[in-house]
Short mmCIF file of C-alpha atoms in Angstrom, two decimals:
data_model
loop_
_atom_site.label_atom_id
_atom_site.label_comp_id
_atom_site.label_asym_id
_atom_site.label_seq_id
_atom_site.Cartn_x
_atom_site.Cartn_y
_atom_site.Cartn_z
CA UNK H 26 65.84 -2.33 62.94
CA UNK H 27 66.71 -2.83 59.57
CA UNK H 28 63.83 -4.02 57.71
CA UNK H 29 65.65 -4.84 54.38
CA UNK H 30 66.28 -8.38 56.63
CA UNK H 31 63.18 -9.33 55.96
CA UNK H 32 61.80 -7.82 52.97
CA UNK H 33 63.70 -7.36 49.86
CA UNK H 34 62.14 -4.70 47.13
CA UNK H 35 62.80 -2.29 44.87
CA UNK H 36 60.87 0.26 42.17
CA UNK H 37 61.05 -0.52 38.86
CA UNK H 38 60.08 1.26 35.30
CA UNK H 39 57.34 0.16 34.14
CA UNK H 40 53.55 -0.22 35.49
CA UNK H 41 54.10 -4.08 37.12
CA UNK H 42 53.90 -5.06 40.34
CA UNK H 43 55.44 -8.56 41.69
CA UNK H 44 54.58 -9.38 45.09
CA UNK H 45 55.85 -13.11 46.89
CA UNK H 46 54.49 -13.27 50.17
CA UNK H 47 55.17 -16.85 51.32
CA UNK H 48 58.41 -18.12 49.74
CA UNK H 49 60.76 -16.81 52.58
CA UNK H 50 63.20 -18.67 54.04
CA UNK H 51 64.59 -16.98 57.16
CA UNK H 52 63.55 -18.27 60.78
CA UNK H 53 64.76 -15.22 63.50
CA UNK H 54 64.94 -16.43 66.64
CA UNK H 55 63.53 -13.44 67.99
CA UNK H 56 60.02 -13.34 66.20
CA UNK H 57 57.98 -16.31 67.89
CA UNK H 58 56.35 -18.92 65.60
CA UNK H 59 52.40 -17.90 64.70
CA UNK H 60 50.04 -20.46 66.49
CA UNK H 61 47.47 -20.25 63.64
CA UNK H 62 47.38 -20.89 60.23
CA UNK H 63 49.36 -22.69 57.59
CA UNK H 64 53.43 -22.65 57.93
CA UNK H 65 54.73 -24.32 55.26
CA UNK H 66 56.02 -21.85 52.30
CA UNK H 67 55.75 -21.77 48.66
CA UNK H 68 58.77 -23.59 48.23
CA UNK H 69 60.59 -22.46 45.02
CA UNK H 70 58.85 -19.15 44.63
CA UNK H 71 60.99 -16.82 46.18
CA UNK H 72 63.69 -17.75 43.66
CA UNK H 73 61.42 -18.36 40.86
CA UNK H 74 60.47 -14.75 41.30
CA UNK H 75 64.44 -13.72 41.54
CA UNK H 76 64.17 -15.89 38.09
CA UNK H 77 61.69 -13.88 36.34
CA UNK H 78 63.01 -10.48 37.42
CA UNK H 79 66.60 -11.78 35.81
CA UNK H 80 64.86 -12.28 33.10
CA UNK H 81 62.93 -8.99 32.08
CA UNK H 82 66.19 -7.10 33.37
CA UNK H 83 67.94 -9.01 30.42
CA UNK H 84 65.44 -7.29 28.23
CA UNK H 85 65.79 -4.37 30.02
CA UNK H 86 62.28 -4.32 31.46
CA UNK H 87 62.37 -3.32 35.01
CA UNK H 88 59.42 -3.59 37.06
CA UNK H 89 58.58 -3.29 40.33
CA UNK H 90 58.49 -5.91 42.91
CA UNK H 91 58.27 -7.19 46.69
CA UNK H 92 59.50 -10.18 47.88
CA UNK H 93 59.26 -11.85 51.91
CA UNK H 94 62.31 -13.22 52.95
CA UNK H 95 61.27 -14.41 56.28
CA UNK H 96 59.21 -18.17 56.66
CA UNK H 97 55.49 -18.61 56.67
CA UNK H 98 55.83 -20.13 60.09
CA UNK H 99 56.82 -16.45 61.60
CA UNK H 100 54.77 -13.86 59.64
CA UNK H 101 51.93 -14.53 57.04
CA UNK H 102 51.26 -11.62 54.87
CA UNK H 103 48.52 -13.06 53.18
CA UNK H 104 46.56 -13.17 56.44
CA UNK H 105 44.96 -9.63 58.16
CA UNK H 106 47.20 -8.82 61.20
CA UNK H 107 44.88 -8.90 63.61
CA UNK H 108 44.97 -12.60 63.50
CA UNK H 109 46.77 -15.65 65.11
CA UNK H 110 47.70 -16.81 61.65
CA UNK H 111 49.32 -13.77 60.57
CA UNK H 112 51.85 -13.47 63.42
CA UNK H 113 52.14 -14.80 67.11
CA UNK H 114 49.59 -12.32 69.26
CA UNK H 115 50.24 -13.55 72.40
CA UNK H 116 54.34 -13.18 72.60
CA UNK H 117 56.65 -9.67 72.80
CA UNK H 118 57.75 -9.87 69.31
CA UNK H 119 54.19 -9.67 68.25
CA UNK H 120 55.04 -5.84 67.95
CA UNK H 121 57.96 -6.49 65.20
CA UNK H 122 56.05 -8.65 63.63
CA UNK H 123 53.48 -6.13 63.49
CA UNK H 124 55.62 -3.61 62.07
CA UNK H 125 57.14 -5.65 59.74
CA UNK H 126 53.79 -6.96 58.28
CA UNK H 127 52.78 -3.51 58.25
CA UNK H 128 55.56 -2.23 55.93
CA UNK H 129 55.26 -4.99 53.62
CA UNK H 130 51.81 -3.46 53.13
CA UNK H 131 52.49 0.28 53.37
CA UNK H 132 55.33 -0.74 50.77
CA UNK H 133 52.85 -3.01 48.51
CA UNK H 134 50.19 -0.38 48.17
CA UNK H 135 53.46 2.60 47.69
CA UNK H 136 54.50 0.72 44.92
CA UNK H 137 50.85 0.68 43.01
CA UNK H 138 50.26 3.63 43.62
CA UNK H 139 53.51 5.12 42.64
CA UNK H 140 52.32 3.08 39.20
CA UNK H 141 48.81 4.74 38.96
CA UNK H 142 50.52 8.22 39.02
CA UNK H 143 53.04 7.84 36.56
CA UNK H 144 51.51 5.59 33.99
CA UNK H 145 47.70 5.65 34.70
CA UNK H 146 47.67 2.06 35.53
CA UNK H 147 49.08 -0.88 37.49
CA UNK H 148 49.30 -4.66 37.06
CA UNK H 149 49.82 -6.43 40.25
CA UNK H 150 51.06 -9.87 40.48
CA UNK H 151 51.08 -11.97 43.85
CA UNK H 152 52.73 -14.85 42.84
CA UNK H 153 51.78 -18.57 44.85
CA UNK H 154 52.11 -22.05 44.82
CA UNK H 155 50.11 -24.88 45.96
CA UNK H 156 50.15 -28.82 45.87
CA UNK H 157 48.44 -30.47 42.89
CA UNK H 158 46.31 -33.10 44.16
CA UNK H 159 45.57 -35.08 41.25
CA UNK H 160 45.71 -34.91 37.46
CA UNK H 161 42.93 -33.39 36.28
CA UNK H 162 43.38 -30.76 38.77
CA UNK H 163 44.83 -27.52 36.84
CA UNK H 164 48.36 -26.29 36.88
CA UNK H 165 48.10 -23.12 37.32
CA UNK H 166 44.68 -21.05 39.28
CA UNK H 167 44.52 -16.99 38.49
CA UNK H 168 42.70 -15.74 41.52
CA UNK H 169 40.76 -12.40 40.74
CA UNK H 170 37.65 -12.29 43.30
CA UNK H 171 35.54 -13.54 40.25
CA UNK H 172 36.46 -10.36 37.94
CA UNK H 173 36.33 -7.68 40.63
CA UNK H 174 39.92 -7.04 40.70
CA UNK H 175 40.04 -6.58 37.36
CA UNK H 176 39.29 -2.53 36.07
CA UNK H 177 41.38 -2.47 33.50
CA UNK H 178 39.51 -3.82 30.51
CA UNK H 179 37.99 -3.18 27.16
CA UNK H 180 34.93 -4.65 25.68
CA UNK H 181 35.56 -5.42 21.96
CA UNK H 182 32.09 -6.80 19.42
CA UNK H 183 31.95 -8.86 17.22
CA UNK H 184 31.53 -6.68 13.30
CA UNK H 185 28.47 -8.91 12.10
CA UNK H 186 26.41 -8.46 15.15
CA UNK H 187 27.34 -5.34 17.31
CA UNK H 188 27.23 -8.23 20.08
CA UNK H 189 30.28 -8.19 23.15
CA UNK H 190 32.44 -10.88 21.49
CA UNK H 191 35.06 -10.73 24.52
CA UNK H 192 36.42 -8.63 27.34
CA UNK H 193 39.82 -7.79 26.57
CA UNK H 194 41.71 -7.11 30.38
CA UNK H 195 44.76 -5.64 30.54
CA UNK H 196 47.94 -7.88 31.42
CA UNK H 197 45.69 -10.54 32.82
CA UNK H 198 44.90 -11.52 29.30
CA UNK H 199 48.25 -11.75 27.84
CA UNK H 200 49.15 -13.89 30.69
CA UNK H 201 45.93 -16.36 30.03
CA UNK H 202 46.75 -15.98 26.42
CA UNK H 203 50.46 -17.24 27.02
CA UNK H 204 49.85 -19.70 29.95
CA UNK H 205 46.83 -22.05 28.41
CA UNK H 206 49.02 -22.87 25.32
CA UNK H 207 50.88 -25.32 27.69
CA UNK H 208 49.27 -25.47 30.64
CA UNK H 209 45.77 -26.63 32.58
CA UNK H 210 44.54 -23.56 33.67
CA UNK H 211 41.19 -21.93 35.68
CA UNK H 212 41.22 -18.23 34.94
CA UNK H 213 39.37 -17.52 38.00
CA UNK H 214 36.50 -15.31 36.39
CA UNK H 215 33.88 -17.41 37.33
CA UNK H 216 33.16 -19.95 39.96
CA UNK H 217 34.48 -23.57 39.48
CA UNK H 218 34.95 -26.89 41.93
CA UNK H 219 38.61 -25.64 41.94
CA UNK H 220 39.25 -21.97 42.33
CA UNK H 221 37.20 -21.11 45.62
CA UNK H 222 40.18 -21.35 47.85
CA UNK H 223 42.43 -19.41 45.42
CA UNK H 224 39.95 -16.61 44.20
CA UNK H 225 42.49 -14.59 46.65
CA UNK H 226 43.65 -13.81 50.11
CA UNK H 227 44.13 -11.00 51.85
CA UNK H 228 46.72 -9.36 49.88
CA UNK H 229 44.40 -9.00 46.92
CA UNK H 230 40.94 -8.36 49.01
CA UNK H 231 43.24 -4.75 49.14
CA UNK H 232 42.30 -4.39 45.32
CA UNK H 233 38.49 -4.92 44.87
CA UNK H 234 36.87 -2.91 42.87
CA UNK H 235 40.26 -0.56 43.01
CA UNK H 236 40.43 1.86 39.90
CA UNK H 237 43.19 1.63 37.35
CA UNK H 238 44.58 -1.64 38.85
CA UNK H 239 44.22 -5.10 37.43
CA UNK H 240 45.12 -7.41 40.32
CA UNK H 241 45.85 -11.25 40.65
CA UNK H 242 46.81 -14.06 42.61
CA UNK H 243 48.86 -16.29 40.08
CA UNK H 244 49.26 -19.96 42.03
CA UNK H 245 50.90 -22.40 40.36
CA UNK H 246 51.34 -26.14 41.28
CA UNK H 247 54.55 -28.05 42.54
CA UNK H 248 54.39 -29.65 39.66
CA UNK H 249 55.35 -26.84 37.77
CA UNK H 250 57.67 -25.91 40.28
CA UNK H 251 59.25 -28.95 41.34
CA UNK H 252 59.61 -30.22 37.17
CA UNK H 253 62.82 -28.40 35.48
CA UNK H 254 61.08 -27.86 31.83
CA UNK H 255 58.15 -27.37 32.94
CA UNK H 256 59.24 -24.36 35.34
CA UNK H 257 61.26 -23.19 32.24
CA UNK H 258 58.06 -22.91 30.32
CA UNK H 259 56.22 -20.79 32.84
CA UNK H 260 58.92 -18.56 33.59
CA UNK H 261 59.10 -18.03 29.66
CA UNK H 262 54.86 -17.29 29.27
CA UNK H 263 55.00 -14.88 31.85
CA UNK H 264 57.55 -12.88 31.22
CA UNK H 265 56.87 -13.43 27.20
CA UNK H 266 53.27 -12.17 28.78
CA UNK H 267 54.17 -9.37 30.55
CA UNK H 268 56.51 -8.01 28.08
CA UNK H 269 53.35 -8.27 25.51
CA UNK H 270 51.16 -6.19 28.14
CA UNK H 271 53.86 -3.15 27.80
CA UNK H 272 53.28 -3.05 24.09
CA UNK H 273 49.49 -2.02 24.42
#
């Protein structure tokens, strides 16, 4: 079975990590629909992903990244396989489905690693999008377990009084530092009427408390994703962001 059907990735150069779990578009006949769970994708975010990997490559930044080609409705990597809404558990292809959930895992946690040895550190990115329900809802909600996927930071005082003036994380705040300039945004580090659902699934429960890895779930509304400019805007902050983070 070739795997590379459902699961397109490659290793990159440089210590980041771009996972897209639900923007897949491919519906095999031969891997039964899950009976649990949510089925509609991330529409847009598969090739808003392709986007922002075109666009680092122009600047010759290569990272690393891991992308699901296959629909929500089949497999759910964002969901712990021992579940009906990661994959169907009561149908023969619950075995493939098994496998290929598995490898997008094994192949997640190869590429982080592969990151920690070489450079010491890792920023992992598992890009999301979700529906905006009203206005005063924000754009864009960082998920980060409330801080403890986050190791990767420095304290920095203030010179008058000795006291912690902020925590400076690594990646994560270039990215809030680009993406609050023009959009609404919950950074996820502490607990508001908004983030609960999106403080991260089960890709990122992989990274709590994990050493040398700063880990989040970046979701980002249709609105961003279904409005031209303001898609161009995003795609521009975080790679702008991420480019930033390889300076340090």
């Amino acid at each position: 079975m070739d795997f590379a059907n459902y699961i397109e990735s490659k290793q990159g150069t440089h210590p980041v990590v771009l996972s897209c779990p639900h923007g897949g578009f491919l519906k095999p006949r031969h891997i039964e629909d899950k009976t649990g769970g949510f089925n509609i994708p991330d529409r847009g975010s598969f090739l808003i992903s392709k986007h922002i990997l075109n666009v680092l490559s122009k600047e010759n930044i290569s990272i690393h990244y891991l992308l699901s080609k296959i629909h929500r409705c089949k497999i759910d990597f964002n969901r712990p396989p021992r579940g009906s809404e990661a994959f169907n558990q009561d149908h023969p292809s619950k075995d493939l489905a098994n496998q290929i959930h598995d490898l997008y895992h094994r192949r997640l946690m190869d590429l982080v690693e592969s990151c920690i040895l070489e450079y010491g550190k890792c920023l992992f990115i598992d890009f999301h999008g979700f529906t905006k329900p009203h206005d005063d809802y924000p754009d864009i909600i960082i998920g980060n377990l409330f801080g403890n996927t986050l190791d990767i930071y420095t304290e920095e005082e203030d010179e008058e009084d000795n006291q912690i003036d902020e925590e400076y994380y690594w990646g994560y705040s270039e990215l809030i530092n680009e993406l609050k300039q023009h959009f609404h945004l919950d950074d996820g580090l502490a607990i508001t009427q908004y983030n609960i659902a999106y403080s991260g699934g089960y890709i990122i429960y992989q990274f709590y408390q994990k050493a040398y890895v700063n880990a989040i779930q970046l979701e980002i509304s249709d609105k961003i994703r279904e409005d031209l400019s303001l898609l161009r805007e995003f795609i521009s902050d975080i790679t702008s962001a991420i480019k930033n983070c390889l300076l340090e």
